Amino acid sequence: MNNVEIAYNYAKASLDNEFKTFDSLDNKANKFLGLVTLGIGIVVSLSGWGIDIFLPPSDATSCLSVFILFLVVFFLSNAWLCLFQSIKISRVPTLNLNDNVVDTLLDPATDVAEKVLRTFVKLNEEHRRVMAKKVKLLESAYTYILFSAVSTLLLIFVIVIAKSEGLIK
């Protein structure tokens, strides 16, 4: 195998790896989206079922509980929106094959190996730019999921304390 073949195989493997990473991010986003959708459904169902305990707010505990519940829904909703945006269909750069490319590659004056390798470099750069947006959205969603989990634990703690002190019937 000569240097040109090694370089081509390396560049192709690099681009293939970028596509696999992109697919992996989409899979994670879809799984998180399902989880967050389930979480929103559970929170809304439980809220509708037990909100009459806290409404209308009559003391500090019920005010705090309603506020924390609002935070949970707020964080879950933001996570859902970030995840939904991350799975948005985006233009993923691909290799083009058209008459212009064929003419360039068949031109005896063209250094085909350099042209192909530079094309792979451009594709990788464009692909990473597209993936950076997806990663940023997934990281934001993860942060919102974390905040909603902490808020949920805080809400449970407040309800348990209020129950044990007899503030909730």
Coordinates of C-alpha atoms in Angstrom, one line a residue:
M1 CA 0.0 0.0 0.0
N2 CA 1.5 3.4 -1.0
N3 CA 1.3 6.7 0.8
V4 CA -1.7 7.9 -1.2
E5 CA -3.7 4.9 -0.4
I6 CA -2.8 5.2 3.3
A7 CA -3.7 8.8 3.3
Y8 CA -7.1 8.2 1.5
N9 CA -8.0 5.3 3.9
Y10 CA -7.1 7.5 6.9
A11 CA -9.2 10.4 5.6
K12 CA -12.1 8.1 4.8
A13 CA -11.9 6.5 8.2
S14 CA -11.9 9.9 9.9
L15 CA -15.0 11.0 8.0
D16 CA -16.8 7.6 8.7
N17 CA -15.9 8.2 12.4
E18 CA -17.5 11.7 12.3
F19 CA -20.7 10.1 10.8
K20 CA -20.8 7.5 13.5
T21 CA -20.4 10.1 16.2
F22 CA -23.2 12.1 14.6
D23 CA -25.5 9.1 14.7
S24 CA -24.5 8.3 18.2
L25 CA -25.5 11.9 19.3
D26 CA -28.8 11.5 17.5
N27 CA -29.5 8.2 19.3
K28 CA -28.7 9.7 22.7
A29 CA -30.9 12.7 21.9
N30 CA -33.8 10.4 21.0
K31 CA -33.4 8.4 24.1
F32 CA -33.2 11.5 26.3
L33 CA -36.2 13.0 24.5
G34 CA -38.3 9.9 25.3
L35 CA -37.2 10.0 28.9
V36 CA -37.9 13.7 29.3
T37 CA -41.3 13.3 27.6
L38 CA -42.2 10.5 30.0
G39 CA -41.0 12.7 32.9
I40 CA -43.2 15.6 31.8
G41 CA -46.1 13.3 31.5
I42 CA -45.6 11.9 35.0
V43 CA -45.1 15.4 36.5
V44 CA -48.2 16.7 34.8
S45 CA -50.3 13.7 35.8
L46 CA -49.1 13.8 39.5
S47 CA -49.6 17.5 39.6
G48 CA -53.2 17.2 38.4
W49 CA -53.9 14.4 40.8
G50 CA -52.4 16.1 43.9
I51 CA -52.2 19.8 43.2
D52 CA -55.4 20.4 45.3
I53 CA -53.3 19.7 48.3
F54 CA -51.2 22.9 47.6
L55 CA -53.7 25.1 45.9
P56 CA -54.6 27.7 46.8
P57 CA -51.3 28.3 48.6
S58 CA -52.2 28.8 52.2
D59 CA -48.8 28.7 53.9
A60 CA -45.1 28.9 53.1
T61 CA -44.8 25.1 52.5
S62 CA -47.5 25.1 49.9
C63 CA -46.0 28.2 48.2
L64 CA -42.6 26.6 48.2
S65 CA -44.0 23.3 46.8
V66 CA -45.9 25.1 44.0
F67 CA -42.8 27.1 43.1
I68 CA -40.5 24.0 43.0
L69 CA -43.1 22.2 40.9
F70 CA -43.0 25.1 38.5
L71 CA -39.2 24.8 38.4
V72 CA -39.4 21.1 37.6
V73 CA -41.8 21.7 34.7
F74 CA -39.7 24.6 33.5
F75 CA -36.5 22.6 33.5
L76 CA -38.1 19.6 31.9
S77 CA -39.7 21.7 29.2
N78 CA -36.4 23.4 28.4
A79 CA -34.6 20.0 28.3
W80 CA -37.4 18.8 25.9
L81 CA -37.0 21.8 23.6
C82 CA -33.2 21.5 23.5
L83 CA -33.4 17.8 22.7
F84 CA -36.1 18.4 20.0
Q85 CA -33.9 21.0 18.4
S86 CA -30.9 18.7 18.5
I87 CA -32.7 16.0 16.4
K88 CA -33.8 18.6 13.9
I89 CA -32.8 17.5 10.4
S90 CA -29.7 19.3 9.5
R91 CA -27.7 19.5 6.3
V92 CA -24.9 17.0 6.8
P93 CA -21.9 17.6 4.5
T94 CA -21.3 14.8 2.1
L95 CA -19.0 14.0 -0.8
N96 CA -20.2 15.5 -4.1
L97 CA -19.9 13.7 -7.4
N98 CA -20.8 15.9 -10.3
D99 CA -19.4 16.8 -13.7
N100 CA -17.1 19.5 -12.2
V101 CA -15.6 17.0 -9.8
V102 CA -15.1 14.4 -12.5
D103 CA -13.4 17.0 -14.8
T104 CA -11.1 18.1 -11.9
L105 CA -10.1 14.5 -11.0
L106 CA -9.5 13.5 -14.6
D107 CA -7.4 16.6 -15.4
P108 CA -3.8 15.5 -15.8
A109 CA -2.6 18.8 -14.1
T110 CA -4.6 17.9 -10.9
D111 CA -2.8 16.3 -8.0
V112 CA -5.7 13.9 -7.4
A113 CA -4.4 12.7 -4.0
E114 CA -4.1 16.3 -2.7
K115 CA -7.5 17.3 -4.1
V116 CA -9.3 14.3 -2.5
L117 CA -7.5 14.7 0.9
R118 CA -8.4 18.4 1.0
T119 CA -12.0 17.6 0.2
F120 CA -12.0 15.2 3.1
V121 CA -10.5 17.9 5.4
K122 CA -13.2 20.4 4.3
L123 CA -16.0 17.7 4.9
N124 CA -14.6 16.9 8.4
E125 CA -14.5 20.6 9.3
E126 CA -18.1 21.3 8.1
H127 CA -19.3 18.1 9.8
R128 CA -17.7 19.2 13.1
R129 CA -19.3 22.6 12.9
V130 CA -22.7 21.0 12.5
M131 CA -22.0 18.5 15.3
A132 CA -20.8 21.3 17.6
K133 CA -24.4 22.8 17.5
K134 CA -25.8 19.4 18.3
V135 CA -23.4 18.8 21.2
K136 CA -24.2 22.2 22.7
L137 CA -27.9 21.5 22.6
L138 CA -27.4 18.0 24.2
E139 CA -25.2 19.5 26.9
S140 CA -27.9 22.2 27.7
A141 CA -30.6 19.5 27.8
Y142 CA -28.5 17.4 30.1
T143 CA -28.0 20.4 32.4
Y144 CA -31.8 21.0 32.4
I145 CA -32.4 17.3 33.2
L146 CA -30.0 17.6 36.1
F147 CA -31.7 20.7 37.4
S148 CA -35.1 19.0 37.1
A149 CA -33.9 16.0 39.0
V150 CA -32.5 18.1 41.8
S151 CA -35.7 20.1 41.9
T152 CA -37.8 16.9 42.0
L153 CA -35.7 15.6 45.0
L154 CA -36.1 19.0 46.7
L155 CA -39.9 18.9 46.1
I156 CA -40.1 15.3 47.6
F157 CA -38.1 16.5 50.6
V158 CA -40.4 19.5 51.1
I159 CA -43.5 17.3 50.8
V160 CA -42.1 14.6 53.2
I161 CA -41.2 17.3 55.8
A162 CA -44.6 19.0 55.4
K163 CA -46.3 15.6 55.8
S164 CA -44.3 14.7 58.9
E165 CA -45.2 18.0 60.5
G166 CA -48.8 17.6 59.7
L167 CA -48.9 20.6 57.3
I168 CA -50.4 18.4 54.6
K169 CA -53.4 16.3 55.1

